[in-house]
Short mmCIF file of the C-alpha atoms (twelve columns), coordinates in Angstrom:
data_MODEL
# 
_entry.id   MODEL 
# 
loop_
_atom_site.group_PDB 
_atom_site.id 
_atom_site.type_symbol 
_atom_site.label_atom_id 
_atom_site.label_alt_id 
_atom_site.label_comp_id 
_atom_site.label_asym_id 
_atom_site.label_seq_id 
_atom_site.Cartn_x 
_atom_site.Cartn_y 
_atom_site.Cartn_z 
_atom_site.pdbx_PDB_model_num 
ATOM 1   C CA . UNK A 1   0.758   -27.702 -18.496 1 
ATOM 2   C CA . UNK A 2   0.877   -28.118 -22.254 1 
ATOM 3   C CA . UNK A 3   3.529   -27.521 -24.863 1 
ATOM 4   C CA . UNK A 4   3.499   -26.837 -28.594 1 
ATOM 5   C CA . UNK A 5   3.115   -30.510 -29.534 1 
ATOM 6   C CA . UNK A 6   -0.091  -30.691 -27.446 1 
ATOM 7   C CA . UNK A 7   -1.813  -27.692 -29.029 1 
ATOM 8   C CA . UNK A 8   -3.449  -29.448 -31.994 1 
ATOM 9   C CA . UNK A 9   -5.245  -32.016 -29.866 1 
ATOM 10  C CA . UNK A 10  -6.015  -29.573 -27.068 1 
ATOM 11  C CA . UNK A 11  -7.879  -27.128 -29.293 1 
ATOM 12  C CA . UNK A 12  -9.530  -29.533 -31.729 1 
ATOM 13  C CA . UNK A 13  -12.976 -28.285 -30.681 1 
ATOM 14  C CA . UNK A 14  -12.021 -24.612 -30.524 1 
ATOM 15  C CA . UNK A 15  -12.601 -22.126 -33.358 1 
ATOM 16  C CA . UNK A 16  -9.013  -21.010 -32.812 1 
ATOM 17  C CA . UNK A 17  -7.704  -24.507 -33.312 1 
ATOM 18  C CA . UNK A 18  -8.737  -25.776 -36.645 1 
ATOM 19  C CA . UNK A 19  -7.774  -22.762 -38.716 1 
ATOM 20  C CA . UNK A 20  -4.629  -22.444 -40.744 1 
ATOM 21  C CA . UNK A 21  -1.704  -20.198 -39.827 1 
ATOM 22  C CA . UNK A 22  -2.492  -16.490 -39.568 1 
ATOM 23  C CA . UNK A 23  -0.929  -15.735 -42.951 1 
ATOM 24  C CA . UNK A 24  -3.285  -17.983 -44.936 1 
ATOM 25  C CA . UNK A 25  -6.519  -16.770 -46.561 1 
ATOM 26  C CA . UNK A 26  -8.580  -18.980 -44.220 1 
ATOM 27  C CA . UNK A 27  -7.060  -17.398 -41.118 1 
ATOM 28  C CA . UNK A 28  -7.351  -13.904 -42.554 1 
ATOM 29  C CA . UNK A 29  -11.119 -14.386 -42.751 1 
ATOM 30  C CA . UNK A 30  -11.231 -15.094 -38.997 1 
ATOM 31  C CA . UNK A 31  -11.791 -12.342 -36.499 1 
ATOM 32  C CA . UNK A 32  -8.978  -10.373 -34.883 1 
ATOM 33  C CA . UNK A 33  -9.124  -12.351 -31.617 1 
ATOM 34  C CA . UNK A 34  -8.661  -15.701 -33.375 1 
ATOM 35  C CA . UNK A 35  -5.741  -14.294 -35.384 1 
ATOM 36  C CA . UNK A 36  -4.204  -12.885 -32.196 1 
ATOM 37  C CA . UNK A 37  -4.468  -16.271 -30.467 1 
ATOM 38  C CA . UNK A 38  -2.884  -18.082 -33.424 1 
ATOM 39  C CA . UNK A 39  0.062   -15.712 -33.238 1 
ATOM 40  C CA . UNK A 40  0.222   -15.940 -29.441 1 
ATOM 41  C CA . UNK A 41  0.469   -19.733 -29.691 1 
ATOM 42  C CA . UNK A 42  3.535   -19.316 -31.887 1 
ATOM 43  C CA . UNK A 43  5.290   -17.975 -28.759 1 
ATOM 44  C CA . UNK A 44  4.988   -21.313 -26.935 1 
ATOM 45  C CA . UNK A 45  8.410   -22.368 -25.699 1 
ATOM 46  C CA . UNK A 46  9.822   -18.830 -25.471 1 
ATOM 47  C CA . UNK A 47  11.970  -18.660 -22.315 1 
ATOM 48  C CA . UNK A 48  10.789  -16.795 -19.225 1 
ATOM 49  C CA . UNK A 49  12.856  -13.750 -18.370 1 
ATOM 50  C CA . UNK A 50  11.930  -11.345 -15.582 1 
ATOM 51  C CA . UNK A 51  11.299  -7.956  -17.177 1 
ATOM 52  C CA . UNK A 52  11.274  -9.510  -20.660 1 
ATOM 53  C CA . UNK A 53  9.036   -8.080  -23.364 1 
ATOM 54  C CA . UNK A 54  10.183  -9.683  -26.640 1 
ATOM 55  C CA . UNK A 55  10.370  -13.146 -28.208 1 
ATOM 56  C CA . UNK A 56  14.114  -12.696 -28.722 1 
ATOM 57  C CA . UNK A 57  14.842  -11.676 -25.134 1 
ATOM 58  C CA . UNK A 58  12.161  -13.740 -23.408 1 
ATOM 59  C CA . UNK A 59  9.004   -12.764 -21.557 1 
ATOM 60  C CA . UNK A 60  7.723   -12.330 -18.071 1 
ATOM 61  C CA . UNK A 61  3.963   -12.771 -17.677 1 
ATOM 62  C CA . UNK A 62  2.925   -9.160  -18.253 1 
ATOM 63  C CA . UNK A 63  5.542   -8.698  -20.967 1 
ATOM 64  C CA . UNK A 64  3.995   -11.597 -22.899 1 
ATOM 65  C CA . UNK A 65  0.439   -10.272 -22.601 1 
ATOM 66  C CA . UNK A 66  1.474   -6.725  -23.495 1 
ATOM 67  C CA . UNK A 67  3.478   -7.917  -26.502 1 
ATOM 68  C CA . UNK A 68  0.615   -10.026 -27.860 1 
ATOM 69  C CA . UNK A 69  -2.000  -7.272  -27.514 1 
ATOM 70  C CA . UNK A 70  0.246   -4.489  -28.824 1 
ATOM 71  C CA . UNK A 71  1.562   -6.392  -31.840 1 
ATOM 72  C CA . UNK A 72  -1.690  -8.070  -32.863 1 
ATOM 73  C CA . UNK A 73  -4.495  -5.696  -31.898 1 
ATOM 74  C CA . UNK A 74  -2.657  -2.398  -31.471 1 
ATOM 75  C CA . UNK A 75  -3.808  -2.227  -27.836 1 
ATOM 76  C CA . UNK A 76  -1.242  -0.739  -25.457 1 
ATOM 77  C CA . UNK A 77  -1.587  -2.181  -21.950 1 
ATOM 78  C CA . UNK A 78  0.114   -1.099  -18.710 1 
ATOM 79  C CA . UNK A 79  3.455   -2.837  -18.171 1 
ATOM 80  C CA . UNK A 80  2.695   -4.731  -14.958 1 
ATOM 81  C CA . UNK A 81  -0.091  -7.207  -14.186 1 
ATOM 82  C CA . UNK A 82  -1.418  -5.256  -11.200 1 
ATOM 83  C CA . UNK A 83  -2.067  -2.245  -13.459 1 
ATOM 84  C CA . UNK A 84  -3.409  -4.371  -16.328 1 
ATOM 85  C CA . UNK A 85  -6.046  -5.674  -13.906 1 
ATOM 86  C CA . UNK A 86  -7.650  -2.213  -13.874 1 
ATOM 87  C CA . UNK A 87  -8.147  -1.931  -17.655 1 
ATOM 88  C CA . UNK A 88  -11.230 -3.071  -19.576 1 
ATOM 89  C CA . UNK A 89  -14.464 -4.770  -18.615 1 
ATOM 90  C CA . UNK A 90  -14.276 -6.741  -15.350 1 
ATOM 91  C CA . UNK A 91  -15.223 -10.421 -15.556 1 
ATOM 92  C CA . UNK A 92  -15.387 -12.340 -12.296 1 
ATOM 93  C CA . UNK A 93  -17.334 -15.393 -13.471 1 
ATOM 94  C CA . UNK A 94  -15.187 -18.004 -15.211 1 
ATOM 95  C CA . UNK A 95  -18.229 -19.172 -17.167 1 
ATOM 96  C CA . UNK A 96  -18.352 -15.746 -18.846 1 
ATOM 97  C CA . UNK A 97  -14.767 -15.922 -20.151 1 
ATOM 98  C CA . UNK A 98  -14.218 -15.518 -23.881 1 
ATOM 99  C CA . UNK A 99  -11.172 -16.287 -25.998 1 
ATOM 100 C CA . UNK A 100 -8.705  -13.419 -25.745 1 
ATOM 101 C CA . UNK A 101 -9.749  -12.262 -22.270 1 
ATOM 102 C CA . UNK A 102 -6.883  -11.431 -19.932 1 
ATOM 103 C CA . UNK A 103 -6.889  -13.641 -16.825 1 
ATOM 104 C CA . UNK A 104 -5.377  -12.571 -13.499 1 
ATOM 105 C CA . UNK A 105 -4.089  -14.569 -10.570 1 
ATOM 106 C CA . UNK A 106 -2.686  -14.157 -7.093  1 
ATOM 107 C CA . UNK A 107 -0.030  -16.636 -6.048  1 
ATOM 108 C CA . UNK A 108 0.613   -14.989 -2.688  1 
ATOM 109 C CA . UNK A 109 -2.728  -13.717 -1.426  1 
ATOM 110 C CA . UNK A 110 -5.387  -11.300 -2.628  1 
ATOM 111 C CA . UNK A 111 -3.416  -9.038  -4.969  1 
ATOM 112 C CA . UNK A 112 -2.801  -9.603  -8.670  1 
ATOM 113 C CA . UNK A 113 0.723   -10.859 -9.339  1 
ATOM 114 C CA . UNK A 114 0.318   -12.993 -12.474 1 
ATOM 115 C CA . UNK A 115 -1.444  -12.675 -15.835 1 
ATOM 116 C CA . UNK A 116 -2.183  -14.738 -18.940 1 
ATOM 117 C CA . UNK A 117 -4.394  -14.851 -22.034 1 
ATOM 118 C CA . UNK A 118 -7.503  -17.044 -22.067 1 
ATOM 119 C CA . UNK A 119 -7.529  -19.432 -25.036 1 
ATOM 120 C CA . UNK A 120 -10.895 -21.106 -24.507 1 
ATOM 121 C CA . UNK A 121 -11.679 -24.644 -23.352 1 
ATOM 122 C CA . UNK A 122 -10.507 -23.790 -19.827 1 
ATOM 123 C CA . UNK A 123 -6.929  -23.092 -20.975 1 
ATOM 124 C CA . UNK A 124 -4.698  -20.021 -20.900 1 
ATOM 125 C CA . UNK A 125 -1.294  -19.004 -22.254 1 
ATOM 126 C CA . UNK A 126 1.281   -17.538 -19.868 1 
ATOM 127 C CA . UNK A 127 4.941   -17.105 -18.989 1 
ATOM 128 C CA . UNK A 128 5.002   -18.888 -15.616 1 
ATOM 129 C CA . UNK A 129 8.329   -18.221 -13.861 1 
ATOM 130 C CA . UNK A 130 12.109  -18.361 -14.055 1 
ATOM 131 C CA . UNK A 131 13.287  -21.674 -15.455 1 
ATOM 132 C CA . UNK A 132 10.062  -22.261 -17.400 1 
ATOM 133 C CA . UNK A 133 8.983   -21.382 -20.925 1 
ATOM 134 C CA . UNK A 134 5.771   -19.835 -22.245 1 
ATOM 135 C CA . UNK A 135 3.180   -22.585 -21.890 1 
ATOM 136 C CA . UNK A 136 -0.509  -23.422 -21.823 1 
ATOM 137 C CA . UNK A 137 -2.034  -24.204 -18.437 1 
ATOM 138 C CA . UNK A 138 -5.458  -25.191 -17.153 1 
ATOM 139 C CA . UNK A 139 -7.783  -22.694 -15.581 1 
ATOM 140 C CA . UNK A 140 -10.338 -25.438 -14.954 1 
ATOM 141 C CA . UNK A 141 -8.401  -27.398 -12.335 1 
ATOM 142 C CA . UNK A 142 -5.136  -27.562 -10.456 1 
ATOM 143 C CA . UNK A 143 -2.855  -24.839 -9.183  1 
ATOM 144 C CA . UNK A 144 -3.956  -21.941 -11.400 1 
ATOM 145 C CA . UNK A 145 -7.643  -22.675 -10.896 1 
ATOM 146 C CA . UNK A 146 -7.192  -22.029 -7.187  1 
ATOM 147 C CA . UNK A 147 -5.227  -18.812 -7.793  1 
ATOM 148 C CA . UNK A 148 -7.676  -17.196 -10.276 1 
ATOM 149 C CA . UNK A 149 -8.938  -13.754 -9.199  1 
ATOM 150 C CA . UNK A 150 -10.618 -12.138 -12.179 1 
ATOM 151 C CA . UNK A 151 -10.441 -11.460 -15.897 1 
ATOM 152 C CA . UNK A 152 -10.658 -8.367  -18.056 1 
ATOM 153 C CA . UNK A 153 -11.989 -7.969  -21.574 1 
ATOM 154 C CA . UNK A 154 -10.012 -5.262  -23.334 1 
ATOM 155 C CA . UNK A 155 -10.548 -6.305  -26.959 1 
ATOM 156 C CA . UNK A 156 -13.914 -6.115  -28.700 1 
ATOM 157 C CA . UNK A 157 -15.388 -9.587  -29.160 1 
ATOM 158 C CA . UNK A 158 -16.849 -10.740 -32.460 1 
ATOM 159 C CA . UNK A 159 -20.571 -11.480 -32.165 1 
ATOM 160 C CA . UNK A 160 -21.436 -15.130 -31.742 1 
ATOM 161 C CA . UNK A 161 -23.827 -16.857 -34.117 1 
ATOM 162 C CA . UNK A 162 -26.591 -16.579 -31.509 1 
ATOM 163 C CA . UNK A 163 -26.052 -12.815 -31.161 1 
ATOM 164 C CA . UNK A 164 -26.106 -12.309 -34.935 1 
ATOM 165 C CA . UNK A 165 -29.567 -13.882 -35.329 1 
# 
């Protein structure tokens, strides 16, 4: 798991990483997904609270994802992770993940019971559980890698350089 002080080094190679804060002219020229992720990272350290949907009151996992999408992209998602997992384009292959995709997990079996936002570089942002704060975790290895079920793309992606040519 990673905390706010780890973010700069963690995302040094990511397009999300090197840009200035979302209020600067440089960040405003980025696409909406990059701006959303910058703002989402500002929520690192927010306390977990079951049923929570705001930075002031804390977040549960689906409350965090819903808040970020609603307040940054204007996309209203279902309130619970199980219902979120039915919205948007299904992505089963981890190699096809893009920044901003919503990633889903099952801690107890086959059914979705946890959700986060993919940041790129094999990392995702989530509100893990009671007693923990919003953090960055690895999708590439460890606990969450084994619990990954699927992802959904609900926000339009900016074309890559290869697609634009």
